[in-house]
Amino acid sequence: MTGDILRILLLLLQLGFVALLYLLLMRFAGSLLKDLRSAEQAQIASRSGIGRLSVLESPEDEPPAGTTIALGPINSIGRNVNNTIYVEDDFVSTNHAMLTFRGRSWFIEDQGSTNGTYVNGHRIERPVALSFGDELTIGRVRMRLDR
Amino acid sequence: MIATNVRRLGLYLMLAFAVVSASIAWWQVLEAPQLATRADNPEVIAARRSLLRGTIFDATGQVLATSQVIDGLSTRTYADPAFTHVIGYSSLRFGSTGIEAAFEDVLVGRTDPNPIRDIVNDVLNRQPEPRDLSLTIDRRLQDFAANELGGDAGAVVALDPISGQILAMVSVPSFDATPISGDPDVAQEPMDALRGNEAEPLLARARQGRYVPGSIMKVFTTAAALDAGVITPDTTFADQPEQETNGFVVDGFPIREHDLGGIAPSLWPLSEALQVSSNIYFAHVGLELGAERFLEYARQFGFCGPMQIGPLDRPLSVAPSYVTAAENGECSAFSGDVELATAAFGQGSVLATPVQMALLAATIAGDGVMPQPYVVRDVRAHTDDGTLSQTVLDEFGSGGTRVISTQAARATRTAMVDAVNGELGRLYAGQADVTLYGIGGQRSAGKTGTAQLGGEQAPHSWFIGFAPAQEGATPQIAVAVLVESGGSGSGRAAPIAGRVMAEYLRLSGG
Amino acid sequence: MRIAWRGAELRLLLPIIVLVPLGFAVTHIALSGMFEPGPMELAIGYVAIIVGAHFLLVAFGHRGDQLLLPAVGAMGAVGIVMLNRLPQDLAGTSALGIELGMAATQLLWFAVGMVAMVAVAVGLRDDGILRHYKYSWAAIGILLLAATVVFGYEVNGARLWIDLGPVSVQPGEILKIVLVIFIAAYLAETRTLLTSARLRIGPISVPPLPYFLPMLALFGIVMLIVVRLNDLGTALLFFGTFLIMLFVATGRRSYVLIGLVLFAAGFYVAYQLFGHVQARVDVWLDPFADPLGAGFQPVRALYAFGRGGVFGEGLGQGLVTLGGNLTIPFVHTDFIFTAVAEELGLLGAFALLGFAAVLVFRGLRIAALARDDFSGLLAVGLTASLGLQTLIIIGGNTKLIPLTGITLPFVSYGGSSILASSIMVGLLLSISHRTAVGADVEPEA
């Protein structure tokens, strides 16, 4: 019978060991979630700032369609990876356009691109002020300026 | 840029982790039960290595297999090689077979027949207690049947047609399993000798051997056609007498009669046709029955799929029997009327195990109910002194399935009694007298088979039957006897079957 | 330097302080049948090493990621408990007249590894030495590889070891780090070219050939390893890590696809040419075909998984030996995960995999937050290497992919493996430290 008691105690200790493993795993999960939440808050804070671009259509999927890009005050758009907003599309020039926030409103300016920059379907010749909800077409990529 | 791609990478890696997790769960949860029972599992080997196995007794309490543990090594001793193909072996080197494999966990006590005690033992990791088994087979009948076969390769299967208890199941040649069930370090040599033996002693012919059945299949054709109402005992076929000499042309292929032993053809009804074993008559019956019904009845009788000898939760497997070409373990459709007509008299593509044919006889004997055969009668507490304990822990039994009507079975039985005892039957069977010796007034029923194999090979000698079979008697034993290349059914198999049945009735005091 | 209290890290380390002694006690009770804790020196030693590493980081004012060390500590904890449970004569050292068993030797290496980790984490103030001398690193890597080919000796069919007097080392482990550094530096520099410059061949666009050369050179190295060293696991690990870094650098799935096609082609050629590759694939497809010969190890591993079930057989209660022989050969290195799964069950196996996942996803987070491309790519490469290694060996254990002889980081027995993995985590810590410091110096707009 002492053998049985020993086995029961062993079983309990063993369960304790596994339980401890999961306690640790829970704590990890908690820490990961906390970091994730603070990162999200940081993102929300940056969103409440000046604006973002929603990608509506993107044949080469870079930037991926359906995603949003948080905007800084000055954003270069083009097919070179060193641009703030890198666009993968054959109809986009290396340095295609400049999207800037000046004072209270957004401006878009073509950088001498081959195929031009379009706002709501119209090709622009000089810097144009944008409103939220305006649609930008750069090459085959369509994006919308959102708050 | 990089951050976006890293996020995508994160998703892919998460997927990879999920797949790996699933693969772990696959083996630890889903496959674990299958893995646990495989004979080369080190857990199984380790368990067997030091654990005492229970004793296996015959139906009367005679010891058939015992274990002893010497220096932490558990070895198994078998009393009777006639049982090897039933009990199997339990080798530390080669794993287990037969009942030893099917009842592995019960014999070493890892599974308690009482489920609550089983859980408690498992949780407490208690040292298992071995259990004993007793079989439905009486060692005296088993040895008698083995002696009857003598040196010829073959099989005898006998069962109680009502209860389904296996009364004898002999496969010859057999071997002594003791040398390969002892010290694993010296077990290789005897095993190699067995594997290299051309007589194939490792093959359990009764369960795993598949043979052309020949004329004993006519019992099936008769029973199916009677049940379907295609024929009555009085049915005759007008063309049959002429076709006996000139052949019966089916789809341009002439089916010829075998040597009738000098009996003149005439317009035979069922009983006479069975007595002389007319191929032409049964070809007609088969065609009347039709391919679809033929297959349907075959399945009902256990053909065309896996078969097992119970208890069903720990079965001994029986190779499937087929009436047409096998296809994925099933019977394919008949290729045409020729295949159907020849199958009706047991040639064509028909291949059957002795167990299957014994079940056919048992079904007729049981008035149309096919019993579920089983060979382990009960599980008992282990005793150290080799006596049968009175403590029964688990008892097995089984039911049956109705396959054909009582009337059809009775009519088939009458024809089978005539086939053994009738005037033509005795004339056809020649010198062999398969009426039961030494038991006054008892009659047997049966059918011989001489399975043509083509070429130079001598035919397989078959007999299926049961006894007692006279009007009013309840059959107590159904039997199938096969002698590989033993010549005519009446010459070799029938006398063995007769003597085995008589011996059983004598032993059981009937 | 300022002391930086690492509260989250310490909080996560607390369960480990209990975990290891508890594991040792359970093992001792199960093996001896006596209700007593048994010897605790190694357990206390392990806890001291991990907690010591924590306080060293605190003392040096390190502000890097606080989940990496606990994740390493948790994996190592499961490892040391398991290694302490296995027969101690499987491995060990005898130097200076002192005989050390397997677990003790592992502990020694853990101490060395943690010191190396802290040294790299706090010592590497800027990454110039890594970035600017990339060709030197590549040269060191090639030399190491060459040394293995020339001086190496075989263990278990693969020539991976170099004998250096008292200790044997596996240069492949160090080579792993060197290669990741080189590739990160190379890709950080040429990433623009690789993404923008293009050459069209039919429907696929490929960058001009010159930019492909390092990739082809690497492919050659990998194949060399496969052929010369018979080390499929390391080859797969290197190539997988490289492809992941290429994907992150360029964002192009097509590169990964091309790489995979190349690898498949190379593998097919190897399959056709080399008997040992063929044999290994055949064993993978059906290990039960020859359960006592070629399939012995994988089959025994699968049985061990089955024995473990959901809850495990219990520490010290698994079937480690049978008739005096190991039920699974190389259980302490290649099959340590299987041993964990057997004794701790699916629950324990998932927990261990969870710790590895924490390590990997923290590594990716460090990469995503990194301040420059080189740091980001380096973090990706280190993380990918650790993660892939974990997935490859566990997948090999469970017959998901062919079995290859590589270690499970921080869990398997082996000094080279622990040292290399520790240095990699040290590099990740140093990258995250620079990110944290940088965020303070230049607050984001």
Tab-separated table of N, CA and C in Angstrom, chain A residues 3-93:
chain	number	residue	atom	x	y	z
A	3	GLY	N	3.483	1.580	-1.561
A	3	GLY	CA	3.827	1.762	-2.971
A	3	GLY	C	2.792	2.608	-3.681
A	4	ASP	N	1.522	2.347	-3.368
A	4	ASP	CA	0.451	3.112	-4.008
A	4	ASP	C	0.503	4.574	-3.614
A	5	ILE	N	0.778	4.832	-2.316
A	5	ILE	CA	0.854	6.233	-1.855
A	5	ILE	C	1.975	6.948	-2.585
A	6	LEU	N	3.112	6.255	-2.692
A	6	LEU	CA	4.253	6.834	-3.388
A	6	LEU	C	3.867	7.176	-4.833
A	7	ARG	N	3.140	6.241	-5.463
A	7	ARG	CA	2.756	6.469	-6.866
A	7	ARG	C	1.822	7.662	-6.995
A	8	ILE	N	0.899	7.788	-6.021
A	8	ILE	CA	-0.028	8.922	-6.084
A	8	ILE	C	0.721	10.236	-5.898
A	9	LEU	N	1.642	10.258	-4.924
A	9	LEU	CA	2.434	11.465	-4.706
A	9	LEU	C	3.245	11.817	-5.938
A	10	LEU	N	3.825	10.784	-6.539
A	10	LEU	CA	4.630	10.983	-7.742
A	10	LEU	C	3.765	11.567	-8.848
A	11	LEU	N	2.566	11.021	-8.976
A	11	LEU	CA	1.642	11.492	-10.004
A	11	LEU	C	1.330	12.970	-9.781
A	12	LEU	N	1.091	13.336	-8.502
A	12	LEU	CA	0.755	14.723	-8.199
A	12	LEU	C	1.931	15.650	-8.507
A	13	LEU	N	3.139	15.217	-8.106
A	13	LEU	CA	4.322	16.035	-8.387
A	13	LEU	C	4.519	16.207	-9.883
A	14	GLN	N	4.307	15.108	-10.588
A	14	GLN	CA	4.445	15.136	-12.050
A	14	GLN	C	3.457	16.131	-12.661
A	15	LEU	N	2.207	16.077	-12.183
A	15	LEU	CA	1.193	17.020	-12.661
A	15	LEU	C	1.612	18.450	-12.331
A	16	GLY	N	2.206	18.618	-11.138
A	16	GLY	CA	2.687	19.936	-10.745
A	16	GLY	C	3.741	20.449	-11.709
A	17	PHE	N	4.616	19.558	-12.145
A	17	PHE	CA	5.678	19.936	-13.079
A	17	PHE	C	5.074	20.455	-14.386
A	18	VAL	N	4.125	19.671	-14.923
A	18	VAL	CA	3.492	20.081	-16.189
A	18	VAL	C	2.698	21.380	-15.988
A	19	ALA	N	2.023	21.486	-14.822
A	19	ALA	CA	1.256	22.702	-14.547
A	19	ALA	C	2.171	23.916	-14.523
A	20	LEU	N	3.348	23.727	-13.957
A	20	LEU	CA	4.314	24.824	-13.885
A	20	LEU	C	4.775	25.237	-15.281
A	21	LEU	N	4.958	24.235	-16.145
A	21	LEU	CA	5.324	24.543	-17.533
A	21	LEU	C	4.268	25.451	-18.157
A	22	TYR	N	2.996	25.129	-17.887
A	22	TYR	CA	1.931	25.917	-18.509
A	22	TYR	C	1.748	27.266	-17.834
A	23	LEU	N	2.017	27.339	-16.523
A	23	LEU	CA	2.005	28.638	-15.850
A	23	LEU	C	3.001	29.570	-16.540
A	24	LEU	N	4.185	29.011	-16.806
A	24	LEU	CA	5.235	29.788	-17.460
A	24	LEU	C	4.786	30.225	-18.849
A	25	LEU	N	4.171	29.275	-19.556
A	25	LEU	CA	3.722	29.576	-20.922
A	25	LEU	C	2.660	30.674	-20.901
A	26	MET	N	1.772	30.623	-19.887
A	26	MET	CA	0.740	31.657	-19.755
A	26	MET	C	1.386	33.017	-19.529
A	27	ARG	N	2.405	33.021	-18.656
A	27	ARG	CA	3.080	34.297	-18.382
A	27	ARG	C	3.716	34.849	-19.649
A	28	PHE	N	4.310	33.941	-20.431
A	28	PHE	CA	4.868	34.377	-21.722
A	28	PHE	C	3.779	34.985	-22.580
A	29	ALA	N	2.663	34.273	-22.656
A	29	ALA	CA	1.553	34.751	-23.485
A	29	ALA	C	1.102	36.125	-23.003
A	30	GLY	N	1.027	36.279	-21.654
A	30	GLY	CA	0.624	37.567	-21.096
A	30	GLY	C	1.566	38.676	-21.520
A	31	SER	N	2.872	38.412	-21.403
A	31	SER	CA	3.853	39.429	-21.776
A	31	SER	C	3.767	39.772	-23.247
A	32	LEU	N	3.602	38.712	-24.080
A	32	LEU	CA	3.510	38.951	-25.529
A	32	LEU	C	2.307	39.820	-25.837
A	33	LEU	N	1.169	39.506	-25.207
A	33	LEU	CA	-0.057	40.271	-25.470
A	33	LEU	C	0.104	41.712	-25.032
A	34	LYS	N	0.754	41.905	-23.871
A	34	LYS	CA	0.937	43.265	-23.362
A	34	LYS	C	1.724	44.092	-24.373
A	35	ASP	N	2.801	43.502	-24.878
A	35	ASP	CA	3.625	44.213	-25.855
A	35	ASP	C	2.850	44.510	-27.116
A	36	LEU	N	2.050	43.507	-27.523
A	36	LEU	CA	1.275	43.660	-28.750
A	36	LEU	C	0.296	44.815	-28.598
A	37	ARG	N	-0.336	44.886	-27.403
A	37	ARG	CA	-1.326	45.930	-27.164
A	37	ARG	C	-0.679	47.309	-27.175
A	38	SER	N	0.493	47.406	-26.528
A	38	SER	CA	1.145	48.720	-26.488
A	38	SER	C	1.582	49.121	-27.896
A	39	ALA	N	1.991	48.109	-28.684
A	39	ALA	CA	2.377	48.421	-30.058
A	39	ALA	C	1.171	48.919	-30.837
A	40	GLU	N	0.015	48.275	-30.591
A	40	GLU	CA	-1.203	48.687	-31.286
A	40	GLU	C	-1.590	50.118	-30.917
A	41	GLN	N	-1.467	50.381	-29.595
A	41	GLN	CA	-1.800	51.722	-29.145
A	41	GLN	C	-0.903	52.751	-29.813
A	42	ALA	N	0.370	52.375	-29.913
A	42	ALA	CA	1.300	53.292	-30.569
A	42	ALA	C	0.861	53.534	-32.004
A	43	GLN	N	0.379	52.456	-32.633
A	43	GLN	CA	-0.064	52.585	-34.023
A	43	GLN	C	-1.301	53.475	-34.114
A	44	ILE	N	-2.242	53.254	-33.170
A	44	ILE	CA	-3.454	54.068	-33.160
A	44	ILE	C	-3.100	55.538	-32.967
A	45	ALA	N	-2.134	55.752	-32.043
A	45	ALA	CA	-1.710	57.118	-31.785
A	45	ALA	C	-1.169	57.748	-33.059
A	46	SER	N	-0.389	56.964	-33.803
A	46	SER	CA	0.182	57.537	-35.025
A	46	SER	C	-0.902	57.739	-36.072
A	47	ARG	N	-1.934	56.885	-36.032
A	47	ARG	CA	-3.020	57.035	-36.995
A	47	ARG	C	-3.818	58.316	-36.730
A	48	SER	N	-4.040	58.568	-35.432
A	48	SER	CA	-4.840	59.737	-35.094
A	48	SER	C	-4.114	60.990	-35.522
A	49	GLY	N	-2.858	60.837	-35.901
A	49	GLY	CA	-2.071	61.974	-36.320
A	49	GLY	C	-2.548	62.595	-37.617
A	50	ILE	N	-1.920	62.237	-38.732
A	50	ILE	CA	-2.183	63.022	-39.920
A	50	ILE	C	-2.935	62.296	-41.026
A	51	GLY	N	-2.760	60.995	-41.130
A	51	GLY	CA	-3.521	60.303	-42.169
A	51	GLY	C	-2.866	59.016	-42.594
A	52	ARG	N	-3.597	58.295	-43.453
A	52	ARG	CA	-3.043	57.041	-43.958
A	52	ARG	C	-3.582	56.762	-45.355
A	53	LEU	N	-2.895	55.854	-46.027
A	53	LEU	CA	-3.303	55.466	-47.385
A	53	LEU	C	-3.871	54.052	-47.337
A	54	SER	N	-5.103	53.909	-47.900
A	54	SER	CA	-5.644	52.567	-48.028
A	54	SER	C	-5.371	52.071	-49.440
A	55	VAL	N	-4.767	50.909	-49.541
A	55	VAL	CA	-4.433	50.380	-50.865
A	55	VAL	C	-5.661	49.663	-51.423
A	56	LEU	N	-6.203	50.168	-52.541
A	56	LEU	CA	-7.428	49.606	-53.109
A	56	LEU	C	-7.107	48.529	-54.133
A	57	GLU	N	-6.087	48.793	-54.929
A	57	GLU	CA	-5.791	47.864	-56.021
A	57	GLU	C	-4.288	47.845	-56.206
A	58	SER	N	-3.715	46.663	-56.329
A	58	SER	CA	-2.263	46.574	-56.456
A	58	SER	C	-1.910	45.277	-57.161
A	59	PRO	N	-1.774	45.312	-58.480
A	59	PRO	CA	-1.592	44.073	-59.260
A	59	PRO	C	-0.387	43.256	-58.797
A	60	GLU	N	0.716	43.893	-58.415
A	60	GLU	CA	1.900	43.121	-58.006
A	60	GLU	C	1.879	42.841	-56.509
A	61	ASP	N	0.835	43.319	-55.827
A	61	ASP	CA	0.660	43.054	-54.401
A	61	ASP	C	1.768	43.642	-53.530
A	62	GLU	N	2.391	44.707	-53.990
A	62	GLU	CA	3.353	45.422	-53.149
A	62	GLU	C	3.163	46.889	-53.402
A	63	PRO	N	2.554	47.693	-52.542
A	63	PRO	CA	2.014	47.262	-51.245
A	63	PRO	C	0.795	46.362	-51.422
A	64	PRO	N	0.554	45.455	-50.484
A	64	PRO	CA	-0.550	44.519	-50.649
A	64	PRO	C	-1.911	45.221	-50.638
A	65	ALA	N	-2.791	44.828	-51.555
A	65	ALA	CA	-4.119	45.420	-51.615
A	65	ALA	C	-4.866	45.123	-50.323
A	66	GLY	N	-5.645	46.088	-49.853
A	66	GLY	CA	-6.428	45.872	-48.640
A	66	GLY	C	-5.717	46.337	-47.386
A	67	THR	N	-4.416	46.651	-47.499
A	67	THR	CA	-3.696	47.108	-46.309
A	67	THR	C	-3.747	48.637	-46.246
A	68	THR	N	-3.353	49.148	-45.095
A	68	THR	CA	-3.258	50.599	-44.973
A	68	THR	C	-1.836	50.962	-44.609
A	69	ILE	N	-1.403	52.091	-45.078
A	69	ILE	CA	-0.039	52.558	-44.817
A	69	ILE	C	-0.147	53.824	-43.967
A	70	ALA	N	0.476	53.776	-42.783
A	70	ALA	CA	0.479	54.979	-41.947
A	70	ALA	C	1.412	56.003	-42.581
A	71	LEU	N	1.016	57.271	-42.569
A	71	LEU	CA	1.793	58.297	-43.273
A	71	LEU	C	2.544	59.180	-42.301
A	72	GLY	N	3.762	59.479	-42.654
A	72	GLY	CA	4.519	60.518	-41.966
A	72	GLY	C	4.242	61.840	-42.682
A	73	PRO	N	4.895	62.911	-42.269
A	73	PRO	CA	4.632	64.204	-42.936
A	73	PRO	C	5.130	64.241	-44.379
A	74	ILE	N	6.240	63.551	-44.654
A	74	ILE	CA	6.768	63.565	-46.029
A	74	ILE	C	6.904	62.124	-46.506
A	75	ASN	N	6.250	61.819	-47.647
A	75	ASN	CA	6.282	60.452	-48.159
A	75	ASN	C	6.656	60.449	-49.631
A	76	SER	N	7.729	59.760	-49.927
A	76	SER	CA	8.061	59.587	-51.337
A	76	SER	C	7.474	58.271	-51.814
A	77	ILE	N	6.991	58.296	-53.072
A	77	ILE	CA	6.375	57.094	-53.624
A	77	ILE	C	7.130	56.726	-54.885
A	78	GLY	N	7.492	55.423	-55.030
A	78	GLY	CA	8.194	55.015	-56.242
A	78	GLY	C	8.622	53.573	-56.211
A	79	ARG	N	9.302	53.172	-57.294
A	79	ARG	CA	9.643	51.758	-57.435
A	79	ARG	C	11.008	51.444	-56.833
A	80	ASN	N	11.683	52.486	-56.325
A	80	ASN	CA	12.934	52.245	-55.624
A	80	ASN	C	12.615	51.937	-54.174
A	81	VAL	N	13.303	50.935	-53.611
A	81	VAL	CA	12.972	50.523	-52.237
A	81	VAL	C	13.282	51.598	-51.223
A	82	ASN	N	14.089	52.590	-51.608
A	82	ASN	CA	14.422	53.608	-50.628
A	82	ASN	C	13.315	54.641	-50.466
A	83	ASN	N	12.276	54.526	-51.269
A	83	ASN	CA	11.134	55.401	-51.086
A	83	ASN	C	10.408	55.049	-49.791
A	84	THR	N	9.731	56.062	-49.224
A	84	THR	CA	8.953	55.800	-48.016
A	84	THR	C	7.876	54.773	-48.317
A	85	ILE	N	7.207	55.004	-49.450
A	85	ILE	CA	6.188	54.045	-49.872
A	85	ILE	C	6.694	53.379	-51.140
A	86	TYR	N	7.057	52.116	-50.971
A	86	TYR	CA	7.649	51.397	-52.096
A	86	TYR	C	6.548	50.695	-52.875
A	87	VAL	N	6.487	50.977	-54.174
A	87	VAL	CA	5.425	50.403	-54.998
A	87	VAL	C	6.043	49.508	-56.051
A	88	GLU	N	5.596	48.277	-56.065
A	88	GLU	CA	6.119	47.294	-57.015
A	88	GLU	C	5.177	47.255	-58.200
A	89	ASP	N	5.537	47.963	-59.295
A	89	ASP	CA	4.663	47.965	-60.462
A	89	ASP	C	5.480	48.471	-61.638
A	90	ASP	N	5.318	47.826	-62.773
A	90	ASP	CA	6.136	48.191	-63.933
A	90	ASP	C	5.816	49.579	-64.471
A	91	PHE	N	4.607	50.061	-64.155
A	91	PHE	CA	4.197	51.357	-64.684
A	91	PHE	C	4.528	52.500	-63.727
A	92	VAL	N	5.255	52.172	-62.680
A	92	VAL	CA	5.632	53.189	-61.703
A	92	VAL	C	7.095	53.538	-61.907
A	93	SER	N	7.406	54.814	-61.839
A	93	SER	CA	8.801	55.237	-62.018
A	93	SER	C	9.568	55.071	-60.715
